[in-house]
């Protein structure tokens, strides 16, 4: 057999110069083809190239397995979630988290600007907003039924609604316990417990009507529902001449959420509904006094107050299949506050 040779500059064959990269190797030789040294270099190159291809293939497979595993555990595609107190700082975070995980989200609040979710909607996520006073049963039923009509039957409920203070008792609810106003007490019980009660009723009604079998209710409590408020961190106010105590109503209402969750867990289990409580710690706000922040952070093992986004992972965990064997439980995310 005749061998045809081609005259011209030597061919260039890639050679590795480091992990994951190659540089050319000149293939030279006479009329009979490359010499032995070049062939040995080419053989080494071929082996290295095969190793990189295999490694890349393994990495791709590992990435696919990771994405599949995380998707199986945390993806909410095709599910409808409802968030109450949705237009507040943390409520907006929860709506975004659930929507970005694939859920269609119904957002309910007593007031606020629904344009907070415009960017989500423009990005292709489904968010439907209803304004309603959830302390009124008829309004709660109307809002949740409207969400079910717009998005489909709900499978996830985040009971996040609740006031931090009573507008009707402004200036008087932080005084001595024996002077704590009845209206402030009623506001706390209604805004935290009654809203959770009414929203859970309406949610389960819609859930059952659609024959759903995989549901999750997340009730939001507080560290002050687990332990008593540390009144010493407010001493700086009293030192300045003010009569100030973290009031009783908030703590009692948030404590009630814990056992309401346990009751729901027992009731909901035969329906395929899990119910768990999220216990968040204090979230830093622009209006916090420096003295308060210093006291709070000194009392917290992680040495800081929470950021708005610090509870998103916990909400997604409780909403998703990642927590499928968890019900009646209390998930505390507080920087270690209750550990002391």
Short mmCIF file of C-alpha atoms in Angstrom, two decimals:
data_model
loop_
_atom_site.label_atom_id
_atom_site.label_comp_id
_atom_site.label_asym_id
_atom_site.label_seq_id
_atom_site.Cartn_x
_atom_site.Cartn_y
_atom_site.Cartn_z
CA UNK A 1 0.00 0.00 0.00
CA UNK A 2 1.37 3.38 -0.93
CA UNK A 3 1.67 5.98 1.79
CA UNK A 4 0.98 9.54 0.74
CA UNK A 5 2.89 12.28 2.56
CA UNK A 6 1.83 15.87 2.78
CA UNK A 7 4.49 18.55 2.96
CA UNK A 8 3.93 21.63 5.11
CA UNK A 9 4.30 22.85 8.70
CA UNK A 10 4.15 20.24 11.44
CA UNK A 11 0.66 19.40 12.70
CA UNK A 12 -0.28 20.56 16.20
CA UNK A 13 -1.73 18.12 18.71
CA UNK A 14 -3.07 19.41 22.05
CA UNK A 15 -1.13 18.64 25.23
CA UNK A 16 -2.17 19.20 28.85
CA UNK A 17 -0.64 22.21 30.60
CA UNK A 18 -2.67 21.88 33.79
CA UNK A 19 -5.82 20.45 35.26
CA UNK A 20 -8.64 20.66 32.74
CA UNK A 21 -6.63 22.50 30.03
CA UNK A 22 -4.48 21.52 27.04
CA UNK A 23 -1.78 23.08 24.88
CA UNK A 24 -0.70 21.95 21.43
CA UNK A 25 2.11 19.44 20.82
CA UNK A 26 3.89 19.55 17.47
CA UNK A 27 3.68 16.27 15.56
CA UNK A 28 6.79 16.06 13.47
CA UNK A 29 8.44 13.39 11.45
CA UNK A 30 9.74 12.47 8.10
CA UNK A 31 7.96 11.26 5.07
CA UNK A 32 7.01 8.08 6.90
CA UNK A 33 4.97 9.93 9.57
CA UNK A 34 5.51 11.01 13.21
CA UNK A 35 8.60 9.74 15.02
CA UNK A 36 8.48 7.47 18.06
CA UNK A 37 8.91 10.24 20.65
CA UNK A 38 5.94 12.16 19.28
CA UNK A 39 3.81 9.04 19.20
CA UNK A 40 4.62 8.43 22.88
CA UNK A 41 3.65 12.04 23.68
CA UNK A 42 0.43 11.59 21.75
CA UNK A 43 -0.34 8.40 23.64
CA UNK A 44 0.12 10.20 26.96
CA UNK A 45 -2.08 13.04 25.74
CA UNK A 46 -4.78 10.59 24.65
CA UNK A 47 -4.77 8.96 28.07
CA UNK A 48 -5.01 12.33 29.82
CA UNK A 49 -7.79 13.45 27.50
CA UNK A 50 -9.75 10.28 28.19
CA UNK A 51 -9.30 10.87 31.92
CA UNK A 52 -10.65 14.41 31.65
CA UNK A 53 -13.61 13.31 29.52
CA UNK A 54 -14.41 10.59 32.06
CA UNK A 55 -14.03 13.04 34.94
CA UNK A 56 -16.26 15.58 33.21
CA UNK A 57 -18.85 12.88 32.56
CA UNK A 58 -18.77 11.86 36.21
CA UNK A 59 -19.11 15.50 37.30
CA UNK A 60 -22.06 15.94 34.97
CA UNK A 61 -23.69 12.82 36.34
CA UNK A 62 -23.03 14.00 39.91
CA UNK A 63 -24.60 17.36 39.11
CA UNK A 64 -27.61 15.64 37.58
CA UNK A 65 -27.96 13.39 40.62
CA UNK A 66 -27.64 16.37 42.96
CA UNK A 67 -30.22 18.38 41.05
CA UNK A 68 -32.55 15.38 40.92
CA UNK A 69 -32.15 14.72 44.63
CA UNK A 70 -32.72 18.36 45.60
CA UNK A 71 -35.60 18.60 43.17
CA UNK A 72 -37.27 15.53 44.63
CA UNK A 73 -36.94 16.92 48.15
CA UNK A 74 -37.58 20.64 47.75
CA UNK A 75 -39.34 21.33 44.45
CA UNK A 76 -42.92 22.57 44.76
CA UNK A 77 -43.90 22.46 41.10
CA UNK A 78 -47.62 22.08 40.55
CA UNK A 79 -48.51 22.88 44.16
CA UNK A 80 -50.52 25.80 45.49
CA UNK A 81 -49.38 27.57 48.64
CA UNK A 82 -51.07 30.26 50.73
CA UNK A 83 -49.15 32.74 52.87
CA UNK A 84 -50.95 34.95 55.38
CA UNK A 85 -49.41 38.20 56.52
CA UNK A 86 -47.92 38.06 53.04
CA UNK A 87 -47.21 41.74 52.52
CA UNK A 88 -45.08 42.16 55.63
CA UNK A 89 -41.29 41.89 55.62
CA UNK A 90 -41.11 38.17 56.34
CA UNK A 91 -44.33 37.33 54.50
CA UNK A 92 -42.89 38.74 51.28
CA UNK A 93 -39.81 36.58 51.77
CA UNK A 94 -41.95 33.45 52.20
CA UNK A 95 -44.01 34.21 49.08
CA UNK A 96 -40.84 34.66 47.00
CA UNK A 97 -39.26 31.49 48.39
CA UNK A 98 -42.26 29.27 47.68
CA UNK A 99 -42.84 30.78 44.22
CA UNK A 100 -39.20 30.32 43.21
CA UNK A 101 -39.44 26.69 44.34
CA UNK A 102 -42.23 26.22 41.79
CA UNK A 103 -45.43 26.79 43.76
CA UNK A 104 -48.31 29.00 42.73
CA UNK A 105 -48.78 31.30 45.71
CA UNK A 106 -51.84 32.97 47.18
CA UNK A 107 -50.85 35.99 49.26
CA UNK A 108 -53.24 37.34 51.91
CA UNK A 109 -52.87 40.40 54.11
CA UNK A 110 -55.16 42.87 55.79
CA UNK A 111 -53.59 45.75 53.84
CA UNK A 112 -50.57 46.53 51.70
CA UNK A 113 -49.36 46.97 48.15
CA UNK A 114 -49.66 43.91 45.91
CA UNK A 115 -47.09 45.41 43.54
CA UNK A 116 -44.51 43.93 45.92
CA UNK A 117 -44.83 40.77 43.82
CA UNK A 118 -44.73 42.39 40.37
CA UNK A 119 -41.16 41.25 39.71
CA UNK A 120 -42.09 37.66 40.60
CA UNK A 121 -45.07 37.71 38.25
CA UNK A 122 -43.03 39.26 35.44
CA UNK A 123 -40.48 36.46 35.91
CA UNK A 124 -43.23 33.92 35.18
CA UNK A 125 -44.31 32.96 38.70
CA UNK A 126 -47.97 32.76 39.66
CA UNK A 127 -48.93 34.98 42.60
CA UNK A 128 -52.51 35.94 43.46
CA UNK A 129 -53.11 38.53 46.18
CA UNK A 130 -56.19 38.97 48.34
CA UNK A 131 -56.75 41.69 50.96
CA UNK A 132 -58.75 40.40 53.91
CA UNK A 133 -59.04 40.69 57.68
CA UNK A 134 -58.40 37.11 58.71
CA UNK A 135 -59.77 37.75 62.18
CA UNK A 136 -63.19 37.79 60.47
CA UNK A 137 -64.29 34.30 59.42
CA UNK A 138 -66.33 35.38 56.39
CA UNK A 139 -63.40 37.37 54.97
CA UNK A 140 -61.04 34.47 55.53
CA UNK A 141 -63.35 32.02 53.77
CA UNK A 142 -63.81 34.45 50.87
CA UNK A 143 -60.08 35.08 50.39
CA UNK A 144 -59.04 31.43 50.47
CA UNK A 145 -61.90 30.39 48.18
CA UNK A 146 -60.83 33.12 45.73
CA UNK A 147 -57.27 31.80 45.74
CA UNK A 148 -58.50 28.26 45.12
CA UNK A 149 -60.52 29.48 42.14
CA UNK A 150 -57.58 31.45 40.75
CA UNK A 151 -54.75 28.98 41.31
CA UNK A 152 -56.25 25.62 42.25
CA UNK A 153 -56.75 23.76 45.50
CA UNK A 154 -54.14 24.67 48.13
CA UNK A 155 -51.71 22.12 49.54
CA UNK A 156 -49.50 24.42 51.65
CA UNK A 157 -50.51 27.01 54.23
CA UNK A 158 -48.13 29.36 56.03
CA UNK A 159 -49.95 31.01 58.95
CA UNK A 160 -47.74 34.06 59.30
CA UNK A 161 -50.31 36.77 60.11
CA UNK A 162 -50.18 38.58 63.43
CA UNK A 163 -49.56 42.01 64.89
CA UNK A 164 -46.56 42.92 66.98
CA UNK A 165 -48.51 45.50 68.92
CA UNK A 166 -52.06 46.77 69.29
CA UNK A 167 -52.83 50.00 67.40
CA UNK A 168 -55.78 50.54 69.75
CA UNK A 169 -53.53 50.44 72.81
CA UNK A 170 -50.56 52.39 71.51
CA UNK A 171 -48.54 53.86 74.34
CA UNK A 172 -50.21 51.81 77.06
CA UNK A 173 -49.55 48.12 76.36
CA UNK A 174 -45.89 48.23 77.43
CA UNK A 175 -46.68 49.42 80.94
CA UNK A 176 -47.05 47.36 84.09
CA UNK A 177 -48.75 43.99 83.76
CA UNK A 178 -51.58 44.99 86.10
CA UNK A 179 -52.43 47.86 83.73
CA UNK A 180 -52.26 45.86 80.49
CA UNK A 181 -55.31 46.87 78.38
CA UNK A 182 -58.03 44.40 77.52
CA UNK A 183 -58.10 45.69 73.96
CA UNK A 184 -54.41 44.87 73.58
CA UNK A 185 -55.05 41.34 74.85
CA UNK A 186 -57.89 40.87 72.38
CA UNK A 187 -55.78 42.19 69.50
CA UNK A 188 -52.99 39.71 70.19
CA UNK A 189 -55.30 36.71 70.58
CA UNK A 190 -57.31 37.63 67.50
CA UNK A 191 -54.41 38.53 65.20
CA UNK A 192 -52.28 35.49 66.04
CA UNK A 193 -54.63 32.71 67.16
CA UNK A 194 -57.99 33.53 65.59
CA UNK A 195 -56.42 34.22 62.18
CA UNK A 196 -54.51 30.94 62.35
CA UNK A 197 -57.68 29.11 63.39
CA UNK A 198 -59.88 30.59 60.63
CA UNK A 199 -57.23 30.24 57.89
CA UNK A 200 -56.59 26.59 58.81
CA UNK A 201 -60.30 25.82 58.72
CA UNK A 202 -60.76 27.38 55.28
CA UNK A 203 -57.57 25.75 53.96
CA UNK A 204 -58.59 22.26 55.08
CA UNK A 205 -62.08 22.75 53.62
CA UNK A 206 -60.64 23.54 50.16
CA UNK A 207 -58.00 20.84 50.50
CA UNK A 208 -60.56 18.13 51.31
CA UNK A 209 -62.96 19.25 48.59
CA UNK A 210 -60.22 18.65 46.00
CA UNK A 211 -59.30 15.23 47.47
CA UNK A 212 -55.75 16.33 48.15
CA UNK A 213 -53.52 13.86 50.00
CA UNK A 214 -50.25 15.71 50.59
CA UNK A 215 -50.56 18.89 52.61
CA UNK A 216 -48.44 21.00 54.94
CA UNK A 217 -49.48 23.67 57.44
CA UNK A 218 -46.72 25.87 58.86
CA UNK A 219 -47.71 27.94 61.88
CA UNK A 220 -45.35 30.75 62.78
CA UNK A 221 -44.76 31.27 66.50
CA UNK A 222 -41.87 33.11 68.19
CA UNK A 223 -39.09 32.58 70.68
CA UNK A 224 -41.32 34.54 73.07
CA UNK A 225 -43.90 31.79 72.64
CA UNK A 226 -41.36 29.19 73.77
CA UNK A 227 -39.67 31.08 76.59
CA UNK A 228 -40.64 34.16 78.54
CA UNK A 229 -39.35 37.49 77.23
CA UNK A 230 -36.06 38.51 78.78
CA UNK A 231 -37.19 41.78 80.32
CA UNK A 232 -33.62 42.69 81.19
CA UNK A 233 -32.81 43.58 77.59
CA UNK A 234 -35.29 46.46 77.89
CA UNK A 235 -33.62 47.83 81.01
CA UNK A 236 -32.09 50.65 78.97
CA UNK A 237 -35.62 52.04 78.50
CA UNK A 238 -36.39 51.86 82.19
CA UNK A 239 -33.04 53.42 83.02
CA UNK A 240 -34.14 56.39 80.98
CA UNK A 241 -37.22 56.80 83.11
CA UNK A 242 -39.75 54.88 81.02
CA UNK A 243 -42.04 52.18 82.37
CA UNK A 244 -41.49 49.45 79.77
CA UNK A 245 -42.09 45.69 79.67
CA UNK A 246 -42.48 43.35 76.73
CA UNK A 247 -46.24 42.71 77.08
CA UNK A 248 -47.95 39.47 78.02
CA UNK A 249 -50.45 39.17 75.16
CA UNK A 250 -47.94 38.48 72.41
CA UNK A 251 -46.22 35.73 74.40
CA UNK A 252 -49.49 34.01 75.34
CA UNK A 253 -50.78 34.12 71.76
CA UNK A 254 -47.55 32.75 70.29
CA UNK A 255 -47.45 30.03 72.93
CA UNK A 256 -50.98 29.06 71.96
CA UNK A 257 -49.79 28.54 68.39
CA UNK A 258 -47.54 25.71 69.58
CA UNK A 259 -50.34 23.55 70.94
CA UNK A 260 -52.71 24.51 68.16
CA UNK A 261 -50.13 23.00 65.81
CA UNK A 262 -49.97 19.79 67.83
CA UNK A 263 -53.75 19.49 67.75
CA UNK A 264 -53.77 20.04 63.99
CA UNK A 265 -51.04 17.44 63.50
CA UNK A 266 -53.24 14.78 65.12
CA UNK A 267 -56.34 15.84 63.23
CA UNK A 268 -54.63 16.32 59.88
CA UNK A 269 -52.58 13.11 59.76
CA UNK A 270 -55.40 10.90 58.37
CA UNK A 271 -55.97 13.57 55.70
CA UNK A 272 -52.33 13.59 54.62
CA UNK A 273 -51.74 16.99 56.22
CA UNK A 274 -48.62 17.65 58.26
CA UNK A 275 -48.63 20.55 60.72
CA UNK A 276 -45.47 22.04 62.20
CA UNK A 277 -44.46 25.21 63.99
CA UNK A 278 -41.66 27.54 62.93
CA UNK A 279 -40.17 29.49 65.84
CA UNK A 280 -38.17 32.47 64.54
CA UNK A 281 -36.02 34.78 66.59
CA UNK A 282 -35.89 38.56 66.43
CA UNK A 283 -35.34 40.22 63.06
CA UNK A 284 -33.21 43.33 62.94
CA UNK A 285 -35.06 46.46 61.92
CA UNK A 286 -33.87 49.92 60.98
CA UNK A 287 -35.83 51.45 63.85
CA UNK A 288 -34.25 49.33 66.59
CA UNK A 289 -32.38 51.29 69.23
CA UNK A 290 -28.63 50.58 69.31
CA UNK A 291 -28.95 49.67 73.01
CA UNK A 292 -31.57 47.04 72.20
CA UNK A 293 -29.50 45.54 69.38
CA UNK A 294 -26.42 45.34 71.61
CA UNK A 295 -28.38 43.63 74.39
CA UNK A 296 -30.08 41.21 72.02
CA UNK A 297 -26.88 40.23 70.24
CA UNK A 298 -25.03 39.74 73.52
CA UNK A 299 -27.81 37.36 74.61
CA UNK A 300 -27.71 35.37 71.34
CA UNK A 301 -25.00 32.70 70.87
CA UNK A 302 -24.60 33.50 67.16
CA UNK A 303 -24.08 37.12 68.10
CA UNK A 304 -26.54 38.78 65.76
CA UNK A 305 -30.21 39.37 65.07
CA UNK A 306 -31.82 37.63 62.11
CA UNK A 307 -31.88 39.00 58.58
CA UNK A 308 -35.15 38.99 56.63
CA UNK A 309 -34.01 35.96 54.60
CA UNK A 310 -32.85 33.77 57.50
CA UNK A 311 -36.12 31.82 57.74
CA UNK A 312 -36.67 31.09 54.06
CA UNK A 313 -34.86 27.76 54.16
CA UNK A 314 -36.91 26.59 57.13
CA UNK A 315 -40.19 27.52 55.42
CA UNK A 316 -39.19 25.68 52.24
CA UNK A 317 -38.11 22.65 54.26
CA UNK A 318 -41.42 22.47 56.12
CA UNK A 319 -43.45 23.06 52.95
CA UNK A 320 -41.66 20.42 50.90
CA UNK A 321 -41.26 16.66 50.83
CA UNK A 322 -37.94 17.09 52.62
CA UNK A 323 -39.94 17.13 55.87
CA UNK A 324 -42.38 14.38 54.85
CA UNK A 325 -41.94 12.44 58.14
CA UNK A 326 -42.29 15.50 60.34
CA UNK A 327 -45.52 16.61 61.99
CA UNK A 328 -46.49 18.14 65.32
CA UNK A 329 -42.92 19.39 65.63
CA UNK A 330 -41.38 22.72 66.55
CA UNK A 331 -38.53 23.99 64.38
CA UNK A 332 -36.58 26.67 66.25
CA UNK A 333 -34.44 29.04 64.16
CA UNK A 334 -33.31 31.70 66.61
CA UNK A 335 -29.53 32.00 66.56
CA UNK A 336 -29.43 30.00 69.79
CA UNK A 337 -31.60 32.38 71.85
CA UNK A 338 -33.65 29.58 73.45
CA UNK A 339 -30.58 27.38 74.01
CA UNK A 340 -29.55 29.54 76.99
#
